[in-house]
GROMACS .gro file of C-alpha atoms in nm:
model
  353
    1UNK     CA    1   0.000   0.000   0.000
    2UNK     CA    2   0.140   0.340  -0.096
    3UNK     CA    3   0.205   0.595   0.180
    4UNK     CA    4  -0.130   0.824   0.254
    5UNK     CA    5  -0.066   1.209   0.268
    6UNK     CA    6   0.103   1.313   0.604
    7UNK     CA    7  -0.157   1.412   0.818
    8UNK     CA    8  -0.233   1.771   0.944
    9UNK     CA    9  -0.014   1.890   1.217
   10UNK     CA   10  -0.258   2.116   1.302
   11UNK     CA   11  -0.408   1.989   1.685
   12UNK     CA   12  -0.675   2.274   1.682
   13UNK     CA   13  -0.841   2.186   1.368
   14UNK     CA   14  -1.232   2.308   1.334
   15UNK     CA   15  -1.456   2.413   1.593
   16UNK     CA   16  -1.789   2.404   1.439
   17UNK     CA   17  -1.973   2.097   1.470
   18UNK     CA   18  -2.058   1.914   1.176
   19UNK     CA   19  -2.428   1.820   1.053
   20UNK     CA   20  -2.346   1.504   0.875
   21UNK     CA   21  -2.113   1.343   1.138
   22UNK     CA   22  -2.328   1.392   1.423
   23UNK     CA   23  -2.633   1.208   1.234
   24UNK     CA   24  -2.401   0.962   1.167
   25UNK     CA   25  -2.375   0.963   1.559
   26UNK     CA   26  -2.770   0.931   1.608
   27UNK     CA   27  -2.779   0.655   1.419
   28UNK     CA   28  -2.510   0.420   1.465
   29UNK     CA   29  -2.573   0.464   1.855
   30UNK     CA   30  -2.930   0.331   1.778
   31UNK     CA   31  -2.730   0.018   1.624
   32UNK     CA   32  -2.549  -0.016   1.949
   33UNK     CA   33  -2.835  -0.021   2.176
   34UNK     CA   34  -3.036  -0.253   1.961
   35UNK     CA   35  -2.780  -0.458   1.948
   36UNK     CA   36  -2.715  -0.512   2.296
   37UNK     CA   37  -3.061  -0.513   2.389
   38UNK     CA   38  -3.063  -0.844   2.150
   39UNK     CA   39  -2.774  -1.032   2.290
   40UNK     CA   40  -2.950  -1.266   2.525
   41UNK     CA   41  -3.184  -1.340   2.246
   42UNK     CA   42  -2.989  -1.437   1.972
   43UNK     CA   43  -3.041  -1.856   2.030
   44UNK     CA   44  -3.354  -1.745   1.848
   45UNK     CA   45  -3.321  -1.727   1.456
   46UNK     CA   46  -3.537  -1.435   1.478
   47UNK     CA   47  -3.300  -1.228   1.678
   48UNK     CA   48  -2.954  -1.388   1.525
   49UNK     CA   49  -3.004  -1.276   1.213
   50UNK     CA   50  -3.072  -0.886   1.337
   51UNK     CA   51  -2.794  -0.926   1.565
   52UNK     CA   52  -2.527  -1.058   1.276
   53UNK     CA   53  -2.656  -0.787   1.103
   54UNK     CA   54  -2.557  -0.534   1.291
   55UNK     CA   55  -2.267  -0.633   1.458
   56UNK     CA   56  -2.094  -0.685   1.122
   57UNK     CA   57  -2.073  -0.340   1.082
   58UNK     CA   58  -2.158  -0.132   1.387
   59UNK     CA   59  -1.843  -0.130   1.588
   60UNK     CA   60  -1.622  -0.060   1.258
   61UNK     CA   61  -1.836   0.209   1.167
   62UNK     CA   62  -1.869   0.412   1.524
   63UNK     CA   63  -1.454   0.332   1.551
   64UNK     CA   64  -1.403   0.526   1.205
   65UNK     CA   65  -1.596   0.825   1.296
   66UNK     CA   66  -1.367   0.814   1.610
   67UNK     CA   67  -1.075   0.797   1.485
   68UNK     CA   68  -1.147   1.093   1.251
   69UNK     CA   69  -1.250   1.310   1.510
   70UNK     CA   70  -0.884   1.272   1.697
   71UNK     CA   71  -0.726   1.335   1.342
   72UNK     CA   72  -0.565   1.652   1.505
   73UNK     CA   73  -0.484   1.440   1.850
   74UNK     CA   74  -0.115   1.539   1.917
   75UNK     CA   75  -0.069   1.473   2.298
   76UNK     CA   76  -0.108   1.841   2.433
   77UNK     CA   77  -0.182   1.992   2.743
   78UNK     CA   78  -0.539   2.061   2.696
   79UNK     CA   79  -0.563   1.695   2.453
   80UNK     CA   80  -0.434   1.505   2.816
   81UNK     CA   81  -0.669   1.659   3.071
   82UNK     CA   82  -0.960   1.587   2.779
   83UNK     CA   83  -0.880   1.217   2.777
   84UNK     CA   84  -0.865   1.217   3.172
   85UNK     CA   85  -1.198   1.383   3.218
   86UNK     CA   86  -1.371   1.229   2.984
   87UNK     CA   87  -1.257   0.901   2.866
   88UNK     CA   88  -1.028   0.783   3.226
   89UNK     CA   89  -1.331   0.914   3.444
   90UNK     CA   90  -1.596   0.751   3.282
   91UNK     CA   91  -1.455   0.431   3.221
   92UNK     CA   92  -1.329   0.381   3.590
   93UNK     CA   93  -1.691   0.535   3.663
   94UNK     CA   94  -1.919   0.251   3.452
   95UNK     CA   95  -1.675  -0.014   3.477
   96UNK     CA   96  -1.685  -0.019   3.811
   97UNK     CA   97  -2.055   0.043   3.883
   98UNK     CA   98  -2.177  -0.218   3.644
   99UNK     CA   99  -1.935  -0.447   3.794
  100UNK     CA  100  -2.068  -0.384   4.095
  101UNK     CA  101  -2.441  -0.444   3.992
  102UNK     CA  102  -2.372  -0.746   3.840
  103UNK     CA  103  -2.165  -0.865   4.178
  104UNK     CA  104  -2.457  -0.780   4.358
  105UNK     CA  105  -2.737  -1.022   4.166
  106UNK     CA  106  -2.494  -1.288   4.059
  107UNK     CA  107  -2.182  -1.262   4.312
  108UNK     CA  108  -1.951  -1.241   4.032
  109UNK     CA  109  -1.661  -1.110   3.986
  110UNK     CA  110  -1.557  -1.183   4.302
  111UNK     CA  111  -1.288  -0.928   4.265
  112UNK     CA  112  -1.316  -0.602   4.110
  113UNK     CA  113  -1.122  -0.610   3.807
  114UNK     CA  114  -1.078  -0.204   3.715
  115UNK     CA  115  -0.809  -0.307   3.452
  116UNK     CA  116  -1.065  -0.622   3.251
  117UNK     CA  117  -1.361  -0.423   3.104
  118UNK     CA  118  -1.666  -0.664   3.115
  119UNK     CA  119  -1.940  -0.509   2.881
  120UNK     CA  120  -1.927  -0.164   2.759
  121UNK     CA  121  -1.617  -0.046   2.860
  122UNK     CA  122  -1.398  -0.183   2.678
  123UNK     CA  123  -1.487   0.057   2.391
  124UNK     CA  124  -1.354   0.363   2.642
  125UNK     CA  125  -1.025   0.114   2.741
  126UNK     CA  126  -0.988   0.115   2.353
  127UNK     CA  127  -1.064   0.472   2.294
  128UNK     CA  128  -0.785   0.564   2.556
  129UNK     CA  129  -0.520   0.345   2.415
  130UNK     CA  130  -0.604   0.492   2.038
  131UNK     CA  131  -0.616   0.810   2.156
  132UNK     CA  132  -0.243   0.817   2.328
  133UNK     CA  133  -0.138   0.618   2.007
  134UNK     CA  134  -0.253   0.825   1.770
  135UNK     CA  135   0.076   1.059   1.727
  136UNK     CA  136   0.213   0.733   1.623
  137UNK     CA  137   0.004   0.685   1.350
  138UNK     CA  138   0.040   0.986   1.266
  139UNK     CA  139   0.408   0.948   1.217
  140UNK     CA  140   0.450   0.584   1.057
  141UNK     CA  141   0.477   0.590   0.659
  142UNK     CA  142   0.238   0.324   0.578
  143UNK     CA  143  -0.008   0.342   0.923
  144UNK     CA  144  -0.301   0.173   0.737
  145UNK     CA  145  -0.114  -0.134   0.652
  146UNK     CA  146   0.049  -0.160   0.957
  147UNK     CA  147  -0.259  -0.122   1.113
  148UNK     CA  148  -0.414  -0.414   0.935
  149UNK     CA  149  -0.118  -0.659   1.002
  150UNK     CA  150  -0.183  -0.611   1.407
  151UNK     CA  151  -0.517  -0.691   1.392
  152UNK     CA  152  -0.424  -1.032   1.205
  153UNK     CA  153  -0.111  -1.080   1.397
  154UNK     CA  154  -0.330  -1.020   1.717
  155UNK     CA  155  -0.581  -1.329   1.650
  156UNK     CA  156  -0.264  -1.520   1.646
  157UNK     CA  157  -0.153  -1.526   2.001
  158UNK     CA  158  -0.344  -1.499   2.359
  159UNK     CA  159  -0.377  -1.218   2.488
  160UNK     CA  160  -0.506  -1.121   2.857
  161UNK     CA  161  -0.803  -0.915   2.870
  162UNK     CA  162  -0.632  -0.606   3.013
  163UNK     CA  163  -0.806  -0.289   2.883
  164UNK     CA  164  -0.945  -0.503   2.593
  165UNK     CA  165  -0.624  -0.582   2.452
  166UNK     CA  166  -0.743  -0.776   2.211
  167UNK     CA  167  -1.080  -0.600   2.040
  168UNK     CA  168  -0.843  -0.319   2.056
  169UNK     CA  169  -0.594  -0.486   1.849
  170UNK     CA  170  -0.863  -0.680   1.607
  171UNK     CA  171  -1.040  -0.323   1.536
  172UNK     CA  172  -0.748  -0.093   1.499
  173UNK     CA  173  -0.762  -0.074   1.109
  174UNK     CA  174  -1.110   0.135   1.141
  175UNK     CA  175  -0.965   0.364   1.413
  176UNK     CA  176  -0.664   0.415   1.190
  177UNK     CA  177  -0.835   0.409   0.836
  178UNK     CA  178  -1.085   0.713   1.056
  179UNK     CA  179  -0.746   0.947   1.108
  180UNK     CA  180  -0.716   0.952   0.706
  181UNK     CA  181  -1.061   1.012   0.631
  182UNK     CA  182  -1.144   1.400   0.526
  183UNK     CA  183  -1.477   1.573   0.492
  184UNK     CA  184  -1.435   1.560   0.089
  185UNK     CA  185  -1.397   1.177   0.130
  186UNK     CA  186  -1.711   1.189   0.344
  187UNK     CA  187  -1.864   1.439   0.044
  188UNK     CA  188  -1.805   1.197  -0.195
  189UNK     CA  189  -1.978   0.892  -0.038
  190UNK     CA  190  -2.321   1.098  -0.128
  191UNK     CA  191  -2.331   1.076  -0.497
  192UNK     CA  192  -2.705   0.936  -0.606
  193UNK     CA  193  -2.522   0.630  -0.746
  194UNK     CA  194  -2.344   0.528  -0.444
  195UNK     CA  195  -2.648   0.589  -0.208
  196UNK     CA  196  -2.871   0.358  -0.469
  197UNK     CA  197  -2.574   0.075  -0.419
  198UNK     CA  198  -2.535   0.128  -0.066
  199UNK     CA  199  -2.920   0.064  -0.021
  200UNK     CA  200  -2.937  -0.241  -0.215
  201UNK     CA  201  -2.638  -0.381  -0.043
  202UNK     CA  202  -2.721  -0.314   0.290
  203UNK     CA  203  -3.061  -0.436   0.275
  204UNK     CA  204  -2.949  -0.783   0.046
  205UNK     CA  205  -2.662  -0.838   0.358
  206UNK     CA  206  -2.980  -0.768   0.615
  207UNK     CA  207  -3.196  -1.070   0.453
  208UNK     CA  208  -2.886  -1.310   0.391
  209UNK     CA  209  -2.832  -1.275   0.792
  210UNK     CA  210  -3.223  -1.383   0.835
  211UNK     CA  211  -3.214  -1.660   0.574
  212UNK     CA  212  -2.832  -1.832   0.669
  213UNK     CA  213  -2.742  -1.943   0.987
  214UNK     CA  214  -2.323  -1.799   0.988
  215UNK     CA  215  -2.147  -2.086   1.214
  216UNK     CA  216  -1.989  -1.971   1.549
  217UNK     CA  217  -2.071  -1.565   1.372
  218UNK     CA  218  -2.164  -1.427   1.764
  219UNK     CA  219  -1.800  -1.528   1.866
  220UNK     CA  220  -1.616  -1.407   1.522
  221UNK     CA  221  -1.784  -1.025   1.549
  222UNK     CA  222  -1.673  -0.994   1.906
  223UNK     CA  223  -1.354  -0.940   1.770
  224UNK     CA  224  -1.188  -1.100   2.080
  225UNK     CA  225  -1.090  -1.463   2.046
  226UNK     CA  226  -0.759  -1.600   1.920
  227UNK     CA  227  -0.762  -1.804   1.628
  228UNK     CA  228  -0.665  -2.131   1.853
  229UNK     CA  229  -1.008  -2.022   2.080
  230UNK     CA  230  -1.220  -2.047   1.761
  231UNK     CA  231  -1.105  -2.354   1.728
  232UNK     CA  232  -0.952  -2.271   1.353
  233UNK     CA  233  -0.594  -2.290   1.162
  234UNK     CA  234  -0.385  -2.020   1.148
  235UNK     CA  235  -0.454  -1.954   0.782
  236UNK     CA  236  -0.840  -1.991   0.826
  237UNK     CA  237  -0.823  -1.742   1.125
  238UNK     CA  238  -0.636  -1.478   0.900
  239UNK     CA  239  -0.838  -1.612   0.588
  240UNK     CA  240  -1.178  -1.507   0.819
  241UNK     CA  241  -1.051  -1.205   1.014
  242UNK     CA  242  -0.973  -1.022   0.683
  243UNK     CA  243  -1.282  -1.070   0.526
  244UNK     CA  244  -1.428  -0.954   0.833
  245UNK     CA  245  -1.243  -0.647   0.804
  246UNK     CA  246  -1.330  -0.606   0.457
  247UNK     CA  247  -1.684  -0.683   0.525
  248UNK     CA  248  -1.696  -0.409   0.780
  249UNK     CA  249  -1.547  -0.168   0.592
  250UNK     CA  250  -1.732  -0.209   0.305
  251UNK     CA  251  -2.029  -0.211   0.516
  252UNK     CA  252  -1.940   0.097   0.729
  253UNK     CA  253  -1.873   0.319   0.406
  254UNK     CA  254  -2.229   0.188   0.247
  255UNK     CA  255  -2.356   0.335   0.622
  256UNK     CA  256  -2.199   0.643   0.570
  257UNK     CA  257  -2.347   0.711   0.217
  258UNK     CA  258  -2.744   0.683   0.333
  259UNK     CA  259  -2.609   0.926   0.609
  260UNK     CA  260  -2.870   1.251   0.568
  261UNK     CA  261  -2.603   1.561   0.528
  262UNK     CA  262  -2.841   1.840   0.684
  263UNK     CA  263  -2.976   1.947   0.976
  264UNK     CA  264  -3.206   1.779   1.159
  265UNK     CA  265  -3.365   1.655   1.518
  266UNK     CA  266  -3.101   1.368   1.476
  267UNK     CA  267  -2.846   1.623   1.470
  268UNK     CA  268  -2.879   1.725   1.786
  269UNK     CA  269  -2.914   1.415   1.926
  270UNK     CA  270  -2.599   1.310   1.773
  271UNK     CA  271  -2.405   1.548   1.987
  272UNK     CA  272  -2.518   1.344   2.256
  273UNK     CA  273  -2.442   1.007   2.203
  274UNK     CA  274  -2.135   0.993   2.467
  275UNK     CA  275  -2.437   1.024   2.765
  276UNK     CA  276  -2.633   0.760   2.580
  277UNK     CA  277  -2.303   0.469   2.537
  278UNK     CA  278  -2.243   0.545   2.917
  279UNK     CA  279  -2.605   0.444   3.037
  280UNK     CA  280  -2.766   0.241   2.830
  281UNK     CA  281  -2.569  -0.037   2.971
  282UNK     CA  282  -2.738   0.029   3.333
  283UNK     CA  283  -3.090  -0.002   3.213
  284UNK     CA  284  -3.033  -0.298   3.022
  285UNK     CA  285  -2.847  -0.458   3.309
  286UNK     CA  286  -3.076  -0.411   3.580
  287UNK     CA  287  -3.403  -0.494   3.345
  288UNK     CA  288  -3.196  -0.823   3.298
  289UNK     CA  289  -3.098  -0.866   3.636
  290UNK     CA  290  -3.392  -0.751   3.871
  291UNK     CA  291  -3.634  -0.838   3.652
  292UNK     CA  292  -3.502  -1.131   3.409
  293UNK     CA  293  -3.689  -0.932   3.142
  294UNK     CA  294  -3.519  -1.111   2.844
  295UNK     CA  295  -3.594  -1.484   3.008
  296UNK     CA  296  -3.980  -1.374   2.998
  297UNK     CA  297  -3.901  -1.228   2.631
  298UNK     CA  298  -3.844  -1.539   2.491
  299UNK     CA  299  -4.114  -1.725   2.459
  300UNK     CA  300  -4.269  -1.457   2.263
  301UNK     CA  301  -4.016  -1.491   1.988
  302UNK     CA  302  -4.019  -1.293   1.687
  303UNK     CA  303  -4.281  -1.038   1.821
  304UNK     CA  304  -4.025  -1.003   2.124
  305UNK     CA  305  -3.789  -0.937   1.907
  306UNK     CA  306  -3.972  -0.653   1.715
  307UNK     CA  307  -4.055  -0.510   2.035
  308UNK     CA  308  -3.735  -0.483   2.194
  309UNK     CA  309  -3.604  -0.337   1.879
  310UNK     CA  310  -3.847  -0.014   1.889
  311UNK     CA  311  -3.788  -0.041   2.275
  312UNK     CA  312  -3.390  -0.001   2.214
  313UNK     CA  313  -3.502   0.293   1.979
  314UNK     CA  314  -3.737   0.468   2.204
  315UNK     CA  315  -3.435   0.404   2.478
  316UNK     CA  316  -3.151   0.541   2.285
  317UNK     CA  317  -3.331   0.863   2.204
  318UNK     CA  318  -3.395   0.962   2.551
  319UNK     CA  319  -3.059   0.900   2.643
  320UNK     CA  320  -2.971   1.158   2.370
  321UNK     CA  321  -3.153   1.453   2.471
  322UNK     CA  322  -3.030   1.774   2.637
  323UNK     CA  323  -3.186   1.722   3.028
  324UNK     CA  324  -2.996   1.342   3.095
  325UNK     CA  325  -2.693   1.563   2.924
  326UNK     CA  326  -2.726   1.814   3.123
  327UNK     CA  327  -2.785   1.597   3.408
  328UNK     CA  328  -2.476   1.375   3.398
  329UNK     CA  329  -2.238   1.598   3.231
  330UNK     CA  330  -2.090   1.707   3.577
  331UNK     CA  331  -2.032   1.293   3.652
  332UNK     CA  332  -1.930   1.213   3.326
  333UNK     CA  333  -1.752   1.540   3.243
  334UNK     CA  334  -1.578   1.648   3.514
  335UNK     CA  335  -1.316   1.949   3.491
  336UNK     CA  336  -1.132   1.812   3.765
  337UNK     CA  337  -0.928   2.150   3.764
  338UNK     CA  338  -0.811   2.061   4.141
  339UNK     CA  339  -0.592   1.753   3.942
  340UNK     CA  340  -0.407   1.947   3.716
  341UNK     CA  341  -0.136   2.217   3.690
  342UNK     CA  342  -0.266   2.537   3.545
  343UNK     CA  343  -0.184   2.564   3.136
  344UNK     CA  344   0.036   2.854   3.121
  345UNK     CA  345  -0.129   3.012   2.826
  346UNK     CA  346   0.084   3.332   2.726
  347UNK     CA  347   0.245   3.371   2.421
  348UNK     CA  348   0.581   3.198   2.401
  349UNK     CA  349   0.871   3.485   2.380
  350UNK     CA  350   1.117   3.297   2.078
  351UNK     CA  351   1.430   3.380   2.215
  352UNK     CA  352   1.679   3.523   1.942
  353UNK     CA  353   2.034   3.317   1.835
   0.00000   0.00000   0.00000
């Protein structure tokens, strides 16, 4: 692969928000909650095929739109304190709450674990590690393809689950392929042709996952098994973890073409969606927990299934308005200005030689 452009030095970049990228926000977070709110179901075919669906794609597709937001991520000051507040603080926060809950109803884990996410955090252990990489990406001549090669190289060893090692590993490509992305790329995703395309191949993927049953797919799109767990060769593990990155790609950029570019409600929800990762995870939890909701969904099958799915809508919209925002901002957000050293911010005097 021929080297990509260097990428801007620039860490200030644009401060306006932009339409398109926070729909794409809106509704890729409505993926993620669906699909969650479908895990305990998918032993039903009715539920599987939603779930392989959407977790073919989903992940890869929220990762790229992260990584191209810390395209100007060059380990400053101000860049440090932002991952603290509000990627450290919130992790340690949910992490440790939901492992809590769940020690609570079922007694395990027995110990905390702060450093093994169990559910949801793992994406913030990832973001964190990504986010302090990113300089080096920024500075390697061919970051894509090196990218690529440590996601198959991962599969190929074991590897603890210490802040999500591995996912973090398996889906680096997206987060790296998202630092090269620009808005004209974006732009040029809308043409009437692609959109058609997109359309038609999204919704043909949708009914192959209702009509073929994908063998051992949950475990494969978790991204987070060696090739030796899966019970494969070497070669077949490589063989199936590249198509799976090619799949989500291909996937992820068909997403990002039906992507509405104006304003809209969704925009504004999409500025939201941090609020709505963070505690979507607690509802689901303690419905499943206190109330063994999904045990009493199943019987119901495919009308469960339909319901849960506008539930996980209705859900994930709440969670993205302004009063829960403005509500847990100051837990989720904190400016913890009593942690860190004052940034000196007076103009630098160049001294002369």
């Amino acid at each position: 692969m021929t080297a990509l452009a260097p990428l801007p030095v620039n860490p200030t970049g644009p401060k306006e928000r932009v339409a398109y990228l926070d729909n794409a926000r809106y509704w890729v977070m409505l993926l993620v909650v669906i699909g969650h709110s479908l895990t305990e179901l998918v032993v039903m075919d009715s539920a599987r095929g939603v779930y392989t669906w959407i977790y073919a794609f989903h992940m890869p597709f929220f990762i790229l739109i992260s990584g191209y937001t810390a395209r100007h991520y060059v380990g400053d000051v101000k860049q440090i304190r932002r991952i603290v507040s509000t990627l450290v603080v919130p992790y340690l926060i949910v992490e440790l709450s939901l492992q809590l809950i769940n020690r609570h109803y079922t007694g395990e884990p027995a110990q905390l674990m702060v450093l093994s996410p169990q559910w949801i955090g793992w994406f913030m252990a990832a973001l964190i590690l990504w986010r302090l990489t990113t300089p080096i990406w920024r500075a390697l001549r061919y970051p894509i393809t090196t990218s690529i090669i440590i996601s198959l190289g991962s599969g190929l060893i074991d590897i603890p689950n210490v802040l999500a090692l591995h996912k973090t590993l398996a889906f680096l490509p997206f987060y790296v392929i998202g630092l090269h992305m620009t808005r004209e790329r974006f732009l040029r995703l809308g043409t009437m042709r692609l959109r058609a395309a997109s359309a038609v191949l999204l919704g043909g993927l949708f009914v192959l996952c209702q009509l073929v049953r994908f063998p051992q797919a949950k475990e494969w799109l978790l991204w987070k098994n060696s090739y030796v767990e899966m019970d494969v060769t070497f070669a077949e593990g490589l063989l199936i973890r590249s198509g799976l990155i090619a799949l989500g790609l291909i996937m992820t950029f068909a997403a990002l073409s039906l992507v509405p570019r104006g304003r809209s409600w969704t925009t504004a929800q999409g500025e939201r969606t941090f609020y709505c990762y963070l505690l979507h995870g607690f509802v689901i939890v303690w419905l499943d927990r206190h109330y063994h909701l999904w045990d009493k969904l199943e019987p119901y099958g495919a009308t469960a299934v339909a319901g849960l799915i506008v539930a996980a809508i209705v859900l994930a919209t709440l969670l993205m308005t302004k009063p829960v925002a403005r509500t847990f901002r100051p837990i989720f957000e904190p400016k913890l200005t009593w942690l860190f050293r004052p940034i000196d911010e007076s103009p630098q005097v160049k001294i002369p030689t």
